PDB file of N, CA and C in Angstrom:
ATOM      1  N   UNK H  29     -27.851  -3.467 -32.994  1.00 54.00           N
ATOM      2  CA  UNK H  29     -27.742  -2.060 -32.763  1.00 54.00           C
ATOM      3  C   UNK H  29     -26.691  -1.510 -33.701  1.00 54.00           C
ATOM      4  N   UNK H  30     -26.919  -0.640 -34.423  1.00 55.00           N
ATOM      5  CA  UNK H  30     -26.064   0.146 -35.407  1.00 55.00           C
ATOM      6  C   UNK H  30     -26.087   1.409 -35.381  1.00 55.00           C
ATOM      7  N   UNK H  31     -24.514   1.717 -35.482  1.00 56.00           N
ATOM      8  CA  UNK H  31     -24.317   3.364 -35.357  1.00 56.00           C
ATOM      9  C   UNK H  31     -23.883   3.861 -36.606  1.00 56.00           C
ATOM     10  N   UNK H  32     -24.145   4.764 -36.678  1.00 54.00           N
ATOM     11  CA  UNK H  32     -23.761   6.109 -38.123  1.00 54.00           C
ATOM     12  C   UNK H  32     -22.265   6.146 -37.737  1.00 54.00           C
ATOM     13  N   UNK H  33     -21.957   6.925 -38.956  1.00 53.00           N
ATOM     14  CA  UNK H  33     -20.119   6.838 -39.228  1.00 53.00           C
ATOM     15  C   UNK H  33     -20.236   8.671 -38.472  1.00 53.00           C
ATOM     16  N   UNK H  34     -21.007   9.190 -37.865  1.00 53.00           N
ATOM     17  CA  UNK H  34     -21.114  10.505 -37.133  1.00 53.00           C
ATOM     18  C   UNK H  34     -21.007  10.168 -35.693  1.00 53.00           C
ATOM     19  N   UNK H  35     -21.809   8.852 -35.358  1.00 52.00           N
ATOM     20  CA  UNK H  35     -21.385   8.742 -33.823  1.00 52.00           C
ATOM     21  C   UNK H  35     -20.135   8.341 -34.010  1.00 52.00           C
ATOM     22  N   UNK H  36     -19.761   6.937 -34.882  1.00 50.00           N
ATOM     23  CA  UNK H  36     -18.450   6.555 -34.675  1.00 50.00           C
ATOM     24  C   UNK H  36     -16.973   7.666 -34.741  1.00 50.00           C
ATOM     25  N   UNK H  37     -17.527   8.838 -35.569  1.00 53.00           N
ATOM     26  CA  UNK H  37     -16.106   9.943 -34.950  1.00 53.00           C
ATOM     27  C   UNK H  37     -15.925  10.375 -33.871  1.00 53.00           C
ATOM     28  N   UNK H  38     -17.526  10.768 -33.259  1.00 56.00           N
ATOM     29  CA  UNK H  38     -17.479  11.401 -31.806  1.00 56.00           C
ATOM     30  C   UNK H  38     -16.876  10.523 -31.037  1.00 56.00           C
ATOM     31  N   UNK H  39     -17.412   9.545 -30.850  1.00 56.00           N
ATOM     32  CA  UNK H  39     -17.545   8.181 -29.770  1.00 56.00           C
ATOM     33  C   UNK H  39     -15.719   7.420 -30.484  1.00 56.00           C
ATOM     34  N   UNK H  40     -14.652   7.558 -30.296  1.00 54.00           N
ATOM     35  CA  UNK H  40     -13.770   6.744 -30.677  1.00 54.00           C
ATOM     36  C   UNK H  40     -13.168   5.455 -29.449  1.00 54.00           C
ATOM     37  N   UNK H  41     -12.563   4.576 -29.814  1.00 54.00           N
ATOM     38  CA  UNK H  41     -12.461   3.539 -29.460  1.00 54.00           C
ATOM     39  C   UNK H  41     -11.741   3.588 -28.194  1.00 54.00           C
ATOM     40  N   UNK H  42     -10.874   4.705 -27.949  1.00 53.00           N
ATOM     41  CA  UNK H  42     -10.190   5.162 -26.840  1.00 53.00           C
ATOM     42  C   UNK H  42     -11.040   5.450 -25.629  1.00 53.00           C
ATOM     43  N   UNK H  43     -12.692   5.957 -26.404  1.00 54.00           N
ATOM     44  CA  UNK H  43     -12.985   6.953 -25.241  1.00 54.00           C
ATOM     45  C   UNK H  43     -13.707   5.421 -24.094  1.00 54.00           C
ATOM     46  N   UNK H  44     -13.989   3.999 -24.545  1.00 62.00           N
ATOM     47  CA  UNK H  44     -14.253   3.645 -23.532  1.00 62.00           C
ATOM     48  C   UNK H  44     -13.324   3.168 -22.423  1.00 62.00           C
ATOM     49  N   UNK H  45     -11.865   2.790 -23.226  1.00 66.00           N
ATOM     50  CA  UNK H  45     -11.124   2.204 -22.225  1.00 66.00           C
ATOM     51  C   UNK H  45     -10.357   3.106 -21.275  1.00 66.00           C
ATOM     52  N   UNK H  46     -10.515   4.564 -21.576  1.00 65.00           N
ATOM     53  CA  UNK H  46     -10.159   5.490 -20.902  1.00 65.00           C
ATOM     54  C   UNK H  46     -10.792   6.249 -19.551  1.00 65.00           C
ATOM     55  N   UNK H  47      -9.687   5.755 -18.239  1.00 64.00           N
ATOM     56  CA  UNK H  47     -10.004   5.596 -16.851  1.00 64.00           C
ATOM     57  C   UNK H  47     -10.583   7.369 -16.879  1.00 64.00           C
ATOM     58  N   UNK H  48     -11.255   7.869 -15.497  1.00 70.00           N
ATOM     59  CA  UNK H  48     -11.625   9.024 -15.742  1.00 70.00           C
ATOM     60  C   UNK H  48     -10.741   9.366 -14.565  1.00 70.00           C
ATOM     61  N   UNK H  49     -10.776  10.833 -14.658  1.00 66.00           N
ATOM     62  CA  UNK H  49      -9.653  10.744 -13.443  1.00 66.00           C
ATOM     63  C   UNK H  49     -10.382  11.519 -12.459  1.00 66.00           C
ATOM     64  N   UNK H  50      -9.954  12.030 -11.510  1.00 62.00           N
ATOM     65  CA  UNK H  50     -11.025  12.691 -10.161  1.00 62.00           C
ATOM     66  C   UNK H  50     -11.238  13.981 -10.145  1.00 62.00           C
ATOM     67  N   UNK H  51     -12.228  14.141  -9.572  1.00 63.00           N
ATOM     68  CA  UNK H  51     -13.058  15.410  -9.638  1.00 63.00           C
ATOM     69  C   UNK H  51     -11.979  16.411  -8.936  1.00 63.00           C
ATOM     70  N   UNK H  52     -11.324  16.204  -8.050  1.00 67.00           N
ATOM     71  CA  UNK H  52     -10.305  17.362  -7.334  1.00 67.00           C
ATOM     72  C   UNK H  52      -9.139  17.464  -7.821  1.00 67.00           C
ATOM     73  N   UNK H  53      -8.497  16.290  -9.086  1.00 66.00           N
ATOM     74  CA  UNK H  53      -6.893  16.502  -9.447  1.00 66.00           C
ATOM     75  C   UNK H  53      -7.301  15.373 -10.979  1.00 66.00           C
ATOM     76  N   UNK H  54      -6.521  15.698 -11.266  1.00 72.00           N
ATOM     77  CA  UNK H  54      -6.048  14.951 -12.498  1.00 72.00           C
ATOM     78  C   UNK H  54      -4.935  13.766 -12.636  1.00 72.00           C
ATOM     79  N   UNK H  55      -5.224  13.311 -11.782  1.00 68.00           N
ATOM     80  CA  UNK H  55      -4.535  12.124 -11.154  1.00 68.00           C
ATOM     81  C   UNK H  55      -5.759  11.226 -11.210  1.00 68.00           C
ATOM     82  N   UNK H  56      -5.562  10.265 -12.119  1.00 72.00           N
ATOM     83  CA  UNK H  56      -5.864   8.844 -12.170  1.00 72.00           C
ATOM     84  C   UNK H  56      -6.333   7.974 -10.918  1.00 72.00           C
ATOM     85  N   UNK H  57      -7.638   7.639 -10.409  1.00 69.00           N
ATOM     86  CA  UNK H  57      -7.438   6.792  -9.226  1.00 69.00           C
ATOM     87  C   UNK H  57      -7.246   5.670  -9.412  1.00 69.00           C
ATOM     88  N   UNK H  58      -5.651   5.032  -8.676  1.00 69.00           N
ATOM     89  CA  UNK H  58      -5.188   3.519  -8.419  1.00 69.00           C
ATOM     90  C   UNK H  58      -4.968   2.848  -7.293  1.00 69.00           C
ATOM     91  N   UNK H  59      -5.027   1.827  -6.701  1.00 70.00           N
ATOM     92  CA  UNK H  59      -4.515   1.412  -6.241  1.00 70.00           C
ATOM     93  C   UNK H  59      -3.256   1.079  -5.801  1.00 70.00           C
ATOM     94  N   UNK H  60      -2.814   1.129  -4.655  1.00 72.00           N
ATOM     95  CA  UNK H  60      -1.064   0.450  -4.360  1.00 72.00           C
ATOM     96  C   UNK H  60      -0.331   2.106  -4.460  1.00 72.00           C
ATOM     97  N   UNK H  61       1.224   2.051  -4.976  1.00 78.00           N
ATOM     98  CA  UNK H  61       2.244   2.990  -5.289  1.00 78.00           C
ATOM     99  C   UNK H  61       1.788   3.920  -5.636  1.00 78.00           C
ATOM    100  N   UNK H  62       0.454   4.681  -6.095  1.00 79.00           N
ATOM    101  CA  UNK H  62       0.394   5.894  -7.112  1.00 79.00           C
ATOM    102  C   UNK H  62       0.143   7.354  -6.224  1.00 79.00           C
ATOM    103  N   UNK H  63       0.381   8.273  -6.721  1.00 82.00           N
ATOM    104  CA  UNK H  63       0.228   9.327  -6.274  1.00 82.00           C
ATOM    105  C   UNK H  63      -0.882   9.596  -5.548  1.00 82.00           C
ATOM    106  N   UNK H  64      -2.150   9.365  -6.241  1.00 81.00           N
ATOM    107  CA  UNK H  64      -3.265   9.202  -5.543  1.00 81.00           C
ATOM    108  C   UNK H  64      -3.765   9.038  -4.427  1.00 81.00           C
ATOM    109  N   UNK H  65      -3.280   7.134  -4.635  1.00 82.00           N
ATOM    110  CA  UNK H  65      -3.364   7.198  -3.094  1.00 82.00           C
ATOM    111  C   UNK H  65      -2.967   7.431  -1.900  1.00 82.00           C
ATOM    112  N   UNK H  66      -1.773   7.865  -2.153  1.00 86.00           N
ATOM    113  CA  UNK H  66      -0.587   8.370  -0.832  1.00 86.00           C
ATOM    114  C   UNK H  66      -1.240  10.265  -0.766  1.00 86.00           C
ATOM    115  N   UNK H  67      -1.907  10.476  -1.477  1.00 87.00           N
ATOM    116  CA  UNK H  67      -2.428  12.183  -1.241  1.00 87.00           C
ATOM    117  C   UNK H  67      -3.685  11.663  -0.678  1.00 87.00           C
ATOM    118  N   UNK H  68      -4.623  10.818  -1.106  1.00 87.00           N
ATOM    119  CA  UNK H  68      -5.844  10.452  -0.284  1.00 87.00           C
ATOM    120  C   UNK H  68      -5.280   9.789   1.573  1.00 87.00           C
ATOM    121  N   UNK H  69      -3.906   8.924   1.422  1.00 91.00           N
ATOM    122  CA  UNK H  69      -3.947   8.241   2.861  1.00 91.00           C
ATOM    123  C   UNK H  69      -3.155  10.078   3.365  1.00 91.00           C
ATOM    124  N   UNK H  70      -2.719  10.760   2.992  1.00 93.00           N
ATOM    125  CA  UNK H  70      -1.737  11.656   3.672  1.00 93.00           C
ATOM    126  C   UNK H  70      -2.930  12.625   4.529  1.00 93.00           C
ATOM    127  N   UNK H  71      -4.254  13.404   3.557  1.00 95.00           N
ATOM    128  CA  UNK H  71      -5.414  13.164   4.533  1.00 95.00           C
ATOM    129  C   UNK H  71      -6.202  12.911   5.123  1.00 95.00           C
ATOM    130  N   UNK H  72      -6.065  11.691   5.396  1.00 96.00           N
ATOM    131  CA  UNK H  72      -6.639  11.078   6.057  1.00 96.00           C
ATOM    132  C   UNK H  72      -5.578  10.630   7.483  1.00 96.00           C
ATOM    133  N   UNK H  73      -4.391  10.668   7.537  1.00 96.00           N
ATOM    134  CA  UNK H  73      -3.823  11.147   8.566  1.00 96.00           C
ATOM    135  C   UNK H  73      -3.896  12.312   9.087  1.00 96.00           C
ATOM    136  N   UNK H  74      -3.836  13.399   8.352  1.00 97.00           N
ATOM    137  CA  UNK H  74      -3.891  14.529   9.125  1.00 97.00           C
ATOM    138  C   UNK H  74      -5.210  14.936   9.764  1.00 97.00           C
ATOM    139  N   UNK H  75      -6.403  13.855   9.092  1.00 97.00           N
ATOM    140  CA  UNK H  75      -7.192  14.126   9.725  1.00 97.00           C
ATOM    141  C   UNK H  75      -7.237  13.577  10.932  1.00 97.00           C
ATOM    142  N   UNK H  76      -7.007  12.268  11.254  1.00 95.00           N
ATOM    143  CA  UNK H  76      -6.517  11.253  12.413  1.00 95.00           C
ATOM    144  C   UNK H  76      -5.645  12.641  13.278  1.00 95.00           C
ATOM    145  N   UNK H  77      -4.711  12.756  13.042  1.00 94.00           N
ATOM    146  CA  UNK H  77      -3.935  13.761  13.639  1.00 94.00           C
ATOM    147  C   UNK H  77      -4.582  14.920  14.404  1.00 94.00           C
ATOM    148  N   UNK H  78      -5.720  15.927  13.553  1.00 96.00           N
ATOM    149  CA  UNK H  78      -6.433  16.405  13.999  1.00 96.00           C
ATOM    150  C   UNK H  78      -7.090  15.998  15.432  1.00 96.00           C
ATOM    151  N   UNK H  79      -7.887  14.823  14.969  1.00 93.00           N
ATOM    152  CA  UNK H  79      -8.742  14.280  15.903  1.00 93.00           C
ATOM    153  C   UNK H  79      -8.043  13.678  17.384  1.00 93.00           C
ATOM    154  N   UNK H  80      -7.246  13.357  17.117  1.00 91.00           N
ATOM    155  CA  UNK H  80      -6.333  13.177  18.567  1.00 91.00           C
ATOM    156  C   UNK H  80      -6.185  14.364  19.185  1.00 91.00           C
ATOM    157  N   UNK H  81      -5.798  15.476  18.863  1.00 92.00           N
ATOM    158  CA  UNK H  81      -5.679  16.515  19.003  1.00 92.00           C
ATOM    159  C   UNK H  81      -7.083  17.015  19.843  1.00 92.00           C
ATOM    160  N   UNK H  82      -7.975  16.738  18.991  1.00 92.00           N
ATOM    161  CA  UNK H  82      -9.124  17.297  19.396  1.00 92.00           C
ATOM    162  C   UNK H  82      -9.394  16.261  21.100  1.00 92.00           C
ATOM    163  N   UNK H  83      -9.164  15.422  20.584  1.00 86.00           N
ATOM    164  CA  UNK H  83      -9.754  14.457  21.893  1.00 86.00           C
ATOM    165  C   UNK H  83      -8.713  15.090  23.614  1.00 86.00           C
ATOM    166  N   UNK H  84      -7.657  15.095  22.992  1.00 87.00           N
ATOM    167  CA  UNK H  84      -6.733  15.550  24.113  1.00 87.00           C
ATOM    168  C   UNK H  84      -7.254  16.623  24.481  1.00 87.00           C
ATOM    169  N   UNK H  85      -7.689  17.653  23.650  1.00 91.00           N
ATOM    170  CA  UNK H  85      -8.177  19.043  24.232  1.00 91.00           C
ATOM    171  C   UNK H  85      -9.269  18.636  24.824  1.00 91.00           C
ATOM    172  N   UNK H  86     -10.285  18.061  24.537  1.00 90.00           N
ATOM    173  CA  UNK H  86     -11.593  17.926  25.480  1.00 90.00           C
ATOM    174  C   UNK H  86     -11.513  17.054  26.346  1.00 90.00           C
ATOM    175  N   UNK H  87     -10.106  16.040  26.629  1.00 84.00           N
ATOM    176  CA  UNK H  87     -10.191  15.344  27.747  1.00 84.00           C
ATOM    177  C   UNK H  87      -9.503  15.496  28.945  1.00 84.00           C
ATOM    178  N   UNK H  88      -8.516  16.481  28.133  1.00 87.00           N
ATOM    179  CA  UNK H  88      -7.307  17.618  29.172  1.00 87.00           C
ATOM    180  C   UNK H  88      -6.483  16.368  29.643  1.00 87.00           C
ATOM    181  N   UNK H  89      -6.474  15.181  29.043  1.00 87.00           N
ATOM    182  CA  UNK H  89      -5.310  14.116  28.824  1.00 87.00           C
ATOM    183  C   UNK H  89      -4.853  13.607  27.881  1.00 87.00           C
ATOM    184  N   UNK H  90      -3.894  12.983  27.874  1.00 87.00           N
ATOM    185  CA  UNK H  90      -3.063  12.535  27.092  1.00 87.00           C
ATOM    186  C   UNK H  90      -4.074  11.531  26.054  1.00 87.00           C
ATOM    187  N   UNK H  91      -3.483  10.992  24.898  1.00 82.00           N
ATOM    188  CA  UNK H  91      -4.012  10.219  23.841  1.00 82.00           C
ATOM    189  C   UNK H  91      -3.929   9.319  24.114  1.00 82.00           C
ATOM    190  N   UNK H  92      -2.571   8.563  24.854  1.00 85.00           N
ATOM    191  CA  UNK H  92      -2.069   7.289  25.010  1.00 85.00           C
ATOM    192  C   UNK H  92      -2.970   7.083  26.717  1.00 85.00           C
ATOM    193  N   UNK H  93      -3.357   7.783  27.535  1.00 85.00           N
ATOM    194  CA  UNK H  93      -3.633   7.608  29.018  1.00 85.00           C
ATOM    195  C   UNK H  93      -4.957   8.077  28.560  1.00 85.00           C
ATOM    196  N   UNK H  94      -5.925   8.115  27.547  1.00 80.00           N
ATOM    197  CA  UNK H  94      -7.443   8.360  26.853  1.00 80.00           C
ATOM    198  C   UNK H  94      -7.743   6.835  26.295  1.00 80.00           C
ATOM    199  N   UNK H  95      -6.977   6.539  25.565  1.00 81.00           N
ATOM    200  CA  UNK H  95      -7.124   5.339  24.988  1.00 81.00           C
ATOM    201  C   UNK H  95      -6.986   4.082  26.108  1.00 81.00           C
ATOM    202  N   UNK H  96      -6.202   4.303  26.878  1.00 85.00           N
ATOM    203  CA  UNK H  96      -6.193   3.419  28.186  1.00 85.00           C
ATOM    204  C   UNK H  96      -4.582   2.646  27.928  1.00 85.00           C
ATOM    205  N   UNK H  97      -3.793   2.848  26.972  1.00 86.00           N
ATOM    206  CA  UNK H  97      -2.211   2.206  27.097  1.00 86.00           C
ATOM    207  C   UNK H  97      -1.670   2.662  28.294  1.00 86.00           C
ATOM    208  N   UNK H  98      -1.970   3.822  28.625  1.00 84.00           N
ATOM    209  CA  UNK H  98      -0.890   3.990  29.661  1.00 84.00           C
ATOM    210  C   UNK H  98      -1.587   3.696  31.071  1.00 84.00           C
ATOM    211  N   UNK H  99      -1.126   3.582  32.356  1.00 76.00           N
ATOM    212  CA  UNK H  99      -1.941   3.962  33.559  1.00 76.00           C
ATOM    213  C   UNK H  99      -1.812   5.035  34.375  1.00 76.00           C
TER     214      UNK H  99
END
């Protein structure tokens, strides 16, 4: 397979090893320490958060005495 010296300007050597970054931020997705993922786990607590919330309102009890920890 052989390319013209026209693809090889478009197409440069950078553009394959270069991660893409996400559709909602420009933040790189990584694993572990990175910004990323502490903004992806942060909602996903608040959604958790939400939902407790929600459960307490429709059970008109507590989270901990819903779940069954308490008696």
């Amino acid at each position: 397979m052989t390319t013209s010296s026209a693809d090889a300007s478009v197409k440069g050597p950078e553009s394959e090893s270069t991660p893409t970054t996400s559709a909602t931020t420009s933040d790189i997705p990584a694993f572990g320490w990175s910004a990323y993922a502490e903004r992806v786990n942060g909602r996903f607590a608040m959604i958790g958060f939400v939902a407790v919330l929600a459960v307490e309102a429709i059970s008109h009890d507590t989270f901990l005495h819903w779940a069954g920890f308490l008696r």
